[in-house]
Coordinates of C-alpha atoms in Angstrom, one line a residue:
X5 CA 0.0 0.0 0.0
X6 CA 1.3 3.5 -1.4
X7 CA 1.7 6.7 1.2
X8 CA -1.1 8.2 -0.5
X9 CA -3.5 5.4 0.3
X10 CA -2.7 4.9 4.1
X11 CA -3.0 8.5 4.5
X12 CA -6.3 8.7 3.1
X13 CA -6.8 5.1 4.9
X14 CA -6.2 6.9 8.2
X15 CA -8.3 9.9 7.4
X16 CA -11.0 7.3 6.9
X17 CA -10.6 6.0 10.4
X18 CA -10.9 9.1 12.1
X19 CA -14.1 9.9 13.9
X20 CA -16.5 12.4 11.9
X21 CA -15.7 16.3 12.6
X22 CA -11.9 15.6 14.0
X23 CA -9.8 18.6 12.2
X24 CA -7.0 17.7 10.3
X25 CA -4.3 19.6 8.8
X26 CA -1.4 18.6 6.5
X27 CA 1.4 19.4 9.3
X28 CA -1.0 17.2 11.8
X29 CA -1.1 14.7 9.0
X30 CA 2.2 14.7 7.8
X31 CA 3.7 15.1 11.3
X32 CA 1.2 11.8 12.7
X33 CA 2.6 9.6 9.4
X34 CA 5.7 10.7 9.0
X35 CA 5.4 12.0 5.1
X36 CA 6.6 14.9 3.3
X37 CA 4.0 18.4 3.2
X38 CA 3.3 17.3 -0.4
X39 CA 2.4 14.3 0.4
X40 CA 0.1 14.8 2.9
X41 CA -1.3 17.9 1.3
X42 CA -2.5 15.7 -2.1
X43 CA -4.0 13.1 -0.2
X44 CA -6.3 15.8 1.7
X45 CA -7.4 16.8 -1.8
X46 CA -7.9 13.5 -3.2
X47 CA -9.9 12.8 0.4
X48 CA -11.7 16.4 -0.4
X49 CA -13.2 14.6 -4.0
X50 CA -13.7 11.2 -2.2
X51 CA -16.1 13.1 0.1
X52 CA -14.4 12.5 3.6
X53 CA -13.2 15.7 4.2
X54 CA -13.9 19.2 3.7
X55 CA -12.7 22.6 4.2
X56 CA -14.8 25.2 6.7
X57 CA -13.9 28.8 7.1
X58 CA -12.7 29.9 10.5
X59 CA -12.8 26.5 11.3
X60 CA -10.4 24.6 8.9
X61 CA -10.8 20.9 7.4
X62 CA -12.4 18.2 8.9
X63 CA -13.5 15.0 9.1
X64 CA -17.0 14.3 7.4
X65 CA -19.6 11.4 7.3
X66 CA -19.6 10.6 3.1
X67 CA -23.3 10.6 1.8
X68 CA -23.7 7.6 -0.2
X69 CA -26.1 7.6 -3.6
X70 CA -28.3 4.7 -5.0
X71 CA -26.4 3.6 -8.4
X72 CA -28.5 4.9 -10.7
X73 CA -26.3 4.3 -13.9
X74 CA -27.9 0.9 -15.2
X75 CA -31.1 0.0 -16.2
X76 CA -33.5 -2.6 -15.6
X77 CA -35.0 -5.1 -18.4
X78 CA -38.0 -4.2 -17.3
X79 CA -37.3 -0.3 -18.0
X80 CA -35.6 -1.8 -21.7
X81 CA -39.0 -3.0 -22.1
X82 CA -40.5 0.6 -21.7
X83 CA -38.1 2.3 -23.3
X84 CA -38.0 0.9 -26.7
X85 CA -41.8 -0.5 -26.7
X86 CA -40.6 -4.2 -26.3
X87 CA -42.9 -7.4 -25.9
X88 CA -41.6 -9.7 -23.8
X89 CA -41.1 -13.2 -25.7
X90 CA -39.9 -15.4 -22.6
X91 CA -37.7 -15.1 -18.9
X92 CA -40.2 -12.8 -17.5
X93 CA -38.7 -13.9 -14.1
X94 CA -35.9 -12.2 -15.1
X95 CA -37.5 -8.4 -16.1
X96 CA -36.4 -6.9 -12.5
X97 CA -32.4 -7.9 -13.0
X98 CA -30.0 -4.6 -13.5
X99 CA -28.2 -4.7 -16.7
X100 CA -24.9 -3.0 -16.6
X101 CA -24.1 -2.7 -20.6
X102 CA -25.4 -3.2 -24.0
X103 CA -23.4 -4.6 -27.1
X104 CA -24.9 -5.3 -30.7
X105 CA -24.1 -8.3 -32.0
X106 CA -23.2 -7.2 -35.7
X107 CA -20.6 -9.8 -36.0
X108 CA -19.4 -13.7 -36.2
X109 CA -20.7 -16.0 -33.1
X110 CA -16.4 -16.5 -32.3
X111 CA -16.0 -12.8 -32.2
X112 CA -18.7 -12.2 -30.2
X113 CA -17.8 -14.9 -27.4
X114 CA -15.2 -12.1 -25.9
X115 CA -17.4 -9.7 -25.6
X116 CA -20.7 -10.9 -24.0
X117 CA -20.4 -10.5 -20.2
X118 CA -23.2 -11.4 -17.5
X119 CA -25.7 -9.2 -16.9
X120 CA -25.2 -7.2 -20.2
X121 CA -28.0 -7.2 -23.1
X122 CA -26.7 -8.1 -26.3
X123 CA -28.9 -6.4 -29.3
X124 CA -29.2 -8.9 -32.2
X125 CA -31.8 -9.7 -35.2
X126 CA -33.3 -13.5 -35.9
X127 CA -29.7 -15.0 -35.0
X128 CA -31.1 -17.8 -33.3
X129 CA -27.3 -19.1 -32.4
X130 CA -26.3 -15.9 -31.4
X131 CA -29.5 -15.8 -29.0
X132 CA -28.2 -19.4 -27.4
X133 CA -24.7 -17.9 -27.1
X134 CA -26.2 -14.9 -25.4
X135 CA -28.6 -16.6 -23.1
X136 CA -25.3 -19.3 -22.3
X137 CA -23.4 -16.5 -21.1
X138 CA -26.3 -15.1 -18.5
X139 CA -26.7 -12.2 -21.0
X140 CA -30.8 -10.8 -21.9
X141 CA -31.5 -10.5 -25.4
X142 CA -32.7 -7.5 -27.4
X143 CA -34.3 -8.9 -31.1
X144 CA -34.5 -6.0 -33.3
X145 CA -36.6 -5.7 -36.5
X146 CA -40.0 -7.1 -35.4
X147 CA -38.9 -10.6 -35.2
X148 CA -39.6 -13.4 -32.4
X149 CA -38.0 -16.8 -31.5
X150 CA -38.0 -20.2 -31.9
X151 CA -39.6 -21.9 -28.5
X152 CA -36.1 -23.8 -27.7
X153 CA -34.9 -20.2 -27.1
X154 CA -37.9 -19.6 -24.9
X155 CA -37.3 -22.2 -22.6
X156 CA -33.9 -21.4 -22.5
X157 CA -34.7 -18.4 -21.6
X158 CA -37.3 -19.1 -18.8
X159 CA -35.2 -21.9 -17.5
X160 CA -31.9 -19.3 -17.3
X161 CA -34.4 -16.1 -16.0
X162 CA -32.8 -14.6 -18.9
X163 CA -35.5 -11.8 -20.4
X164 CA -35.9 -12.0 -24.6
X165 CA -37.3 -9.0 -25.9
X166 CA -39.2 -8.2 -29.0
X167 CA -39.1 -4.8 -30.7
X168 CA -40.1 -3.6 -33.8
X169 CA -37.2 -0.5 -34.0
X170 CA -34.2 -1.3 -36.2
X171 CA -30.6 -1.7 -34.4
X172 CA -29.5 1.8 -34.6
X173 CA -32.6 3.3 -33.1
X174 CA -32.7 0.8 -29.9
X175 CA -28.8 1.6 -29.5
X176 CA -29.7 5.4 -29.5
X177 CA -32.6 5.0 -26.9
X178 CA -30.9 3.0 -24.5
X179 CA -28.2 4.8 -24.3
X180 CA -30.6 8.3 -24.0
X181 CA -31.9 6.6 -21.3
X182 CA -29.0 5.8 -19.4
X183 CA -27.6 9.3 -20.2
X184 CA -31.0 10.5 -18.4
X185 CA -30.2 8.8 -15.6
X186 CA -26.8 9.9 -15.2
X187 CA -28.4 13.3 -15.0
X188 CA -30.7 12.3 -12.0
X189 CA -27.8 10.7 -10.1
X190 CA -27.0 14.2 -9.3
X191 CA -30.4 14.8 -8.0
X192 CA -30.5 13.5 -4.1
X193 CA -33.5 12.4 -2.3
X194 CA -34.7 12.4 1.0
X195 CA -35.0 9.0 0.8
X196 CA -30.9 8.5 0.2
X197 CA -29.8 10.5 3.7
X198 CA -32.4 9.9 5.8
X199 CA -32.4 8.4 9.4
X200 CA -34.5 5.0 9.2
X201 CA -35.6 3.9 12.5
X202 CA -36.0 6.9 14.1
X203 CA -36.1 7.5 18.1
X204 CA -39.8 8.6 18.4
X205 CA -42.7 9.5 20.7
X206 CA -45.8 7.7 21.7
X207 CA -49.0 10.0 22.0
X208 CA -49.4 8.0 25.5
X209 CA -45.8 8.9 26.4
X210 CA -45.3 11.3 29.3
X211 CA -43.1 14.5 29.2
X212 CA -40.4 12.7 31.4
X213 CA -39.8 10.0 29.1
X214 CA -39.4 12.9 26.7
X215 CA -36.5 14.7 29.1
X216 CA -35.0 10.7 29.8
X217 CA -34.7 10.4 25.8
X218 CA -33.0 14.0 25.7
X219 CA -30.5 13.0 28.1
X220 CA -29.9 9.2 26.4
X221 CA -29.6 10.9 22.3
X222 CA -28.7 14.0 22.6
X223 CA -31.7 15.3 20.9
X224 CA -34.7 17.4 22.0
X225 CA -36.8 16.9 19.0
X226 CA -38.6 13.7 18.2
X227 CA -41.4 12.7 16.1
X228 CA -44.9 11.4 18.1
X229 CA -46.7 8.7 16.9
X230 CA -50.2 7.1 17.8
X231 CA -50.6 3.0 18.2
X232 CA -50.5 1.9 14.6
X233 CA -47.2 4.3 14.2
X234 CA -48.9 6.9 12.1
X235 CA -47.6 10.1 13.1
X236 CA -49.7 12.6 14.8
X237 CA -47.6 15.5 15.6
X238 CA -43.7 16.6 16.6
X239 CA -42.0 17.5 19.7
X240 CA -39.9 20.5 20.6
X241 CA -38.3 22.7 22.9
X242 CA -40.8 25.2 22.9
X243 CA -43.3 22.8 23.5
X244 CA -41.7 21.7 27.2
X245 CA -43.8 23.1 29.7
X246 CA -42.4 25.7 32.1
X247 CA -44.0 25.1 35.2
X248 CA -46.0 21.6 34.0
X249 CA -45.9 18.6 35.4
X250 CA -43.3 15.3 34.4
X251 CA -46.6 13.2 34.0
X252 CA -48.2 15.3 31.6
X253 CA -49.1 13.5 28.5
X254 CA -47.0 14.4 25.0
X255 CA -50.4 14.3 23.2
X256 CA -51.4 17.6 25.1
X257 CA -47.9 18.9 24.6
X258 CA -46.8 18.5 21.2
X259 CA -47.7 20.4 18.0
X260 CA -50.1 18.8 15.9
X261 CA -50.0 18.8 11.7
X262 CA -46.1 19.2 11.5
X263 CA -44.5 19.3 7.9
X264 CA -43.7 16.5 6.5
X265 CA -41.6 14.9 3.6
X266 CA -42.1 12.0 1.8
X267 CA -38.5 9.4 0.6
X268 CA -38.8 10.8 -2.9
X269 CA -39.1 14.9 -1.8
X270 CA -35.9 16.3 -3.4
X271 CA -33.3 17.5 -0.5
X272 CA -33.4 20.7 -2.6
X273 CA -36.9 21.1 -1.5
X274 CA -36.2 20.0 2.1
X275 CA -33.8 22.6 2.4
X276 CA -35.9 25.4 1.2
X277 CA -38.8 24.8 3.6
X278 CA -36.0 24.1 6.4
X279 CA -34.8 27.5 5.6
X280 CA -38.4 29.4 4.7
X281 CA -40.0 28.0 8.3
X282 CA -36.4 27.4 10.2
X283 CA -37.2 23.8 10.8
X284 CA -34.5 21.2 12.6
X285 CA -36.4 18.3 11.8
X286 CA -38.8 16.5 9.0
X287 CA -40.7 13.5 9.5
X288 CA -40.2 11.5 6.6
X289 CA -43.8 9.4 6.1
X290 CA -45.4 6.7 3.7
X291 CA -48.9 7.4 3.5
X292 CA -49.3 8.5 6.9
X293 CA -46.9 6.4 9.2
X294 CA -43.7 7.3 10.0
X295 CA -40.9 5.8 8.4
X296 CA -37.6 7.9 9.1
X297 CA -36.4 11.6 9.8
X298 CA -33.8 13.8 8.5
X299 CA -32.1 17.0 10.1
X300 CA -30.7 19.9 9.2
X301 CA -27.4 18.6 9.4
X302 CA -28.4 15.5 6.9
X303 CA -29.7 18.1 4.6
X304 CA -26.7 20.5 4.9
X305 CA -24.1 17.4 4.7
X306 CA -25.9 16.0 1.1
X307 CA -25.7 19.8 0.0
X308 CA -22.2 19.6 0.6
X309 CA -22.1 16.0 -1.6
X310 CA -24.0 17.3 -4.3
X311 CA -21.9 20.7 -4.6
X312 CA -19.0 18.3 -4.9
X313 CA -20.2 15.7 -6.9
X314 CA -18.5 15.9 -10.9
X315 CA -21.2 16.1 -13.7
X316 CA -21.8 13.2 -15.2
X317 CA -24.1 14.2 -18.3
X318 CA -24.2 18.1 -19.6
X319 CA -27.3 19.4 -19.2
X320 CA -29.2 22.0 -20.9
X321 CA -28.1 24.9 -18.5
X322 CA -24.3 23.7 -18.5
X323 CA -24.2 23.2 -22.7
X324 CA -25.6 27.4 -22.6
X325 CA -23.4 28.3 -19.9
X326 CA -19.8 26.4 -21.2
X327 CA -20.2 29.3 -24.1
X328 CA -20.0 32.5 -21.9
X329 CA -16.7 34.4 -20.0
X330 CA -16.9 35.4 -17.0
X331 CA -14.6 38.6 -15.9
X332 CA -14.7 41.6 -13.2
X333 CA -15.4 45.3 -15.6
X334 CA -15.4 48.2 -13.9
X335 CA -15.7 46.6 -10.6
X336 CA -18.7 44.7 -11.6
X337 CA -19.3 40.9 -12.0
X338 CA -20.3 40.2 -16.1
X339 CA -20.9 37.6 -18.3
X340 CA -20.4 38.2 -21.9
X341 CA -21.1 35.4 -24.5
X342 CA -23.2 34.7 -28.0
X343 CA -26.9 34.1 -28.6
X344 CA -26.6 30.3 -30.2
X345 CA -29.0 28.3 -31.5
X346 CA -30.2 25.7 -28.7
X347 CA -30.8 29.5 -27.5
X348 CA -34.0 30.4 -30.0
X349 CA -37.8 30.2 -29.8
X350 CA -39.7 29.2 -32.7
X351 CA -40.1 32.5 -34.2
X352 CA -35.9 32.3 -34.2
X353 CA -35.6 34.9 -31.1
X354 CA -33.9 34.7 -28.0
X355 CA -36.2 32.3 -25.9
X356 CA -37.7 34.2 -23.0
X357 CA -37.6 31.0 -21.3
X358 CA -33.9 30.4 -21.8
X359 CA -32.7 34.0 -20.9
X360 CA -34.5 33.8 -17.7
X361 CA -32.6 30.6 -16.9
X362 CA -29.5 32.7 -18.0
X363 CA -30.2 35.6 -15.5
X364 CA -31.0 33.4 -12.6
X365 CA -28.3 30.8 -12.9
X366 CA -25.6 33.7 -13.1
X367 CA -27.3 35.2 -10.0
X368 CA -26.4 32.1 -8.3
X369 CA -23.2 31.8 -9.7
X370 CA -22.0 34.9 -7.7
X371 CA -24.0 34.4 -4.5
X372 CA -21.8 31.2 -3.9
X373 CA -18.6 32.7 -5.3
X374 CA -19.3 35.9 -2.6
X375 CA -21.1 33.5 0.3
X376 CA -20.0 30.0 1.6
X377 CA -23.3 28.8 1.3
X378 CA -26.2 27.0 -0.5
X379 CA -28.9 29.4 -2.5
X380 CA -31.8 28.7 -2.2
X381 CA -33.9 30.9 -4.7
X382 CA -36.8 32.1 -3.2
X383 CA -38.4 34.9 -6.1
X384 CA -37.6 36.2 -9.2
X385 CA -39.0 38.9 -11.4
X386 CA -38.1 39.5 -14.6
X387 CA -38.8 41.9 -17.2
X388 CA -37.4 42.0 -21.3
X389 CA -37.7 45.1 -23.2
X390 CA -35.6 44.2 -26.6
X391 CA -35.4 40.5 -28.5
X392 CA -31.7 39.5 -29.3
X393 CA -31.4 37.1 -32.0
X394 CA -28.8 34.6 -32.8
X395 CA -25.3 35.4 -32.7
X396 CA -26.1 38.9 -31.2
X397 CA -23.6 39.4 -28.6
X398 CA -24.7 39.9 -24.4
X399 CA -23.4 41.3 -21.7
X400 CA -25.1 40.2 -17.9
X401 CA -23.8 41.8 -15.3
X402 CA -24.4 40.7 -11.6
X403 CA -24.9 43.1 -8.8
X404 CA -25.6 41.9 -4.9
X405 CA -28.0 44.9 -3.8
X406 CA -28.8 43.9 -0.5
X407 CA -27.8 40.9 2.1
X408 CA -28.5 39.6 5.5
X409 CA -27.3 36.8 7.5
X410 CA -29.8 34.5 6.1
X411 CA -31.1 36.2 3.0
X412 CA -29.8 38.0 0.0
X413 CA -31.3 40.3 -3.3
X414 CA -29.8 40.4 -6.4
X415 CA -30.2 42.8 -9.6
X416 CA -29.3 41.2 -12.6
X417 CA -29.0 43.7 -15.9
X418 CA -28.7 42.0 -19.7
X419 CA -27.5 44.1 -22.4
X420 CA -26.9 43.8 -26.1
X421 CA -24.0 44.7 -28.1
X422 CA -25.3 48.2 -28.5
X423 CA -25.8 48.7 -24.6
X424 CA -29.2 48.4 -24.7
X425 CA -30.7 46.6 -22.2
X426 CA -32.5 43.4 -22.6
X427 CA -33.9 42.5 -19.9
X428 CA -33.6 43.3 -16.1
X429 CA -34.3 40.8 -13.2
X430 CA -34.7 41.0 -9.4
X431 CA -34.1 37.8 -7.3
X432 CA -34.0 37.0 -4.0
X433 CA -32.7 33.8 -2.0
X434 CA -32.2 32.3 1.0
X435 CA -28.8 31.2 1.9
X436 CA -28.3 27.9 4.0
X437 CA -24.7 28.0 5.3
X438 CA -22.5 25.4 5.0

């Protein structure tokens, strides 16, 4: 094992919010500055560490995401409008690649791996060869199977799928499809960081069982739940009696109708409603009963993660943005690029629609360059005054008009290559720190 790896090997062992420095490091290991100092980046990207103001770099608790880069047969099914010929036992197994079989059954024995789906016509040998190898099978053109191939199939749990789309077109869906959900990895649920099991409250429960849980977790807020665990209200601080009694009851305590998410709420969403209403703590619920909780700090963490995490797949936003310069005029932050194409409405105009994603997005670009925090946008008005069409040259400039601790307003200008302005939006945020 390499310096490098027992360094980040040893970072992994420490307990979650210990600081660590690269003299600390390289002092506790023995190993040059350098040394030390790369493996606290590479840790940084790995999602182990990161770096606080004031505070310096510690010691963090990675958030882990659901692979989301394969598909099911099942989905294959979907996506290209399949029938499914035979191994229907076999529809909810993950696929991990695709290959076309354009070639002779020899050549095609080194590439067909398990759990891939091999694209093919009415090659029945190839089919066997595919099935044989724990592969699915993809028939392209309309055409079926013989029933030998069918039973193979069932007996292996092996999926055969019919389509009527030609080689080329199935090749381009699937792989849309995965490229979609590349896209969504990035997108984190509540689901992926929340707290399953949850310490909770029973209705019947008394407020000193409340104070004994304090003391045990560490945690004043809890979740209270009748019989048949559906949840019926939350418990807080404020809620604690001042001069009650321990044996009061937490049903006459608590505060009924909390806010609630459910495992498939975006955390983006979470974290604006934390930060709108200044809530620690959602229930997370199925139906009505109570299922898990997250916190502010499991919302803040996955912010973190996703602020972090590479892209995988470009996006609309980041195929528009990749063509403008930024640069600091005249004191001012500006943006200055090229009306394009992907850009245009259908009467071959500057997409209102578009632009406003342009003024926004470089609104937020700034907050988080000038704040070490997350935006949250909270309003946005907008108003255009001149069309720009393509290859017209624009200027945005940026300009942070007012900010609190919490909450920030924006003024973002757009103007033409004439100085003319565009279009003119107000936006204001909240800002969850980091």
């Amino acid at each position: 094992m390499s310096k490098h790896e027992d360094i980040i090997k040893y970072i992994l062992s420490l307990e979650t919010g210990t600081k660590i420095s690269v003299r600390s490091i390289a002092s506790e290991l023995g190993v040059s500055d350098g040394t030390a100092y790369r493996a606290i980046k590479d840790s940084d990207s790995l999602g182990i560490v990161t770096t606080i103001p004031r505070v310096g770099t510690v010691r963090i608790e990675k958030v882990e995401k659901k692979n989301m880069e394969s598909l099911t047969y099942g989905e294959v099914i979907n996506i290209v409008d399949g029938s499914l010929l035979g191994g229907k036992n076999g529809v909810h197994k993950v696929l991990h690649r695709f290959i076309i079989g354009a070639m002779t059954i020899e050549a095609m024995k080194q590439y067909i791996k398990k759990d891939c789906l091999v694209i093919i016509g009415n090659r029945e040998e190839a089919q066997r060869l595919a099935l044989l190898n724990d592969a699915g099978v993809l028939i392209t053109g309309g055409f079926g199977c013989s029933n030998q191939i069918k039973n193979l199939a069932n007996e292996k749990c092996l999926p055969i799928i019919s389509t009527s789309y030609d080689t080329f077109t199935v090749a381009s869906m699937i792989n849309k499809a995965i490229s979609e959900n590349l896209i969504k990895k990035e997108i984190v649920l509540v689901e992926d960081i929340m707290q399953i099991n949850p310490s909770y409250l029973n209705v019947k429960d008394t407020v000193l069982k409340w104070k004994q849980m304090m003391k045990e977790f560490k945690h004043d807020r809890y979740p209270v739940v009748d019989d048949e665990n559906k949840l019926v209200g939350i418990v807080a601080p404020k809620d604690l009696p001042s001069h009650g009694s321990d044996d009061e009851v937490i049903g006459k305590v608590m505060s009924k109708e909390p806010i609630t998410v459910t495992p498939k709420t975006t955390v983006a969403y979470a974290a604006h409603i934390m930060g709108w209403d200044g809530i620690e703590l959602f229930p997370v619920v199925k139906g009505k009963k109570l299922i898990g909780v997250i916190t502010r700090k499991d919302v803040i963490k996955a912010l973190q993660y996703m602020a972090r995490q590479p892209q995988l797949a470009e996006t609309l936003e980041d195929s528009i943005l990749k063509k403008f310069e930024f640069q600091v005029k005249d004191g001012k932050n500006c943006f200055t690029g090229r009306i394009t194409a992907e850009m245009l409405d259908s009467m071959g105009t500057g997409s209102w629609g578009t632009l406003n994603m342009l003024l926004s997005t470089m609104a937020i670009v700034i907050l988080r360059q000038k704040n070490n925090a997350n935006i949250l946008v909270d309003n946005i008005n907008t108003y255009f005054m001149k069309p720009v069409q393509i290859d017209n040259e624009i200027t945005i400039y940026v300009d942070v008009i007012g900010k609190g601790i919490n909450y920030c307003k924006v003024e973002v200008s757009m103007l033409n290559d004439k100085k003319d302005i565009v279009g003119k939006s107000i936006l204001s945020a909240k800002m969850i720190r980091r």
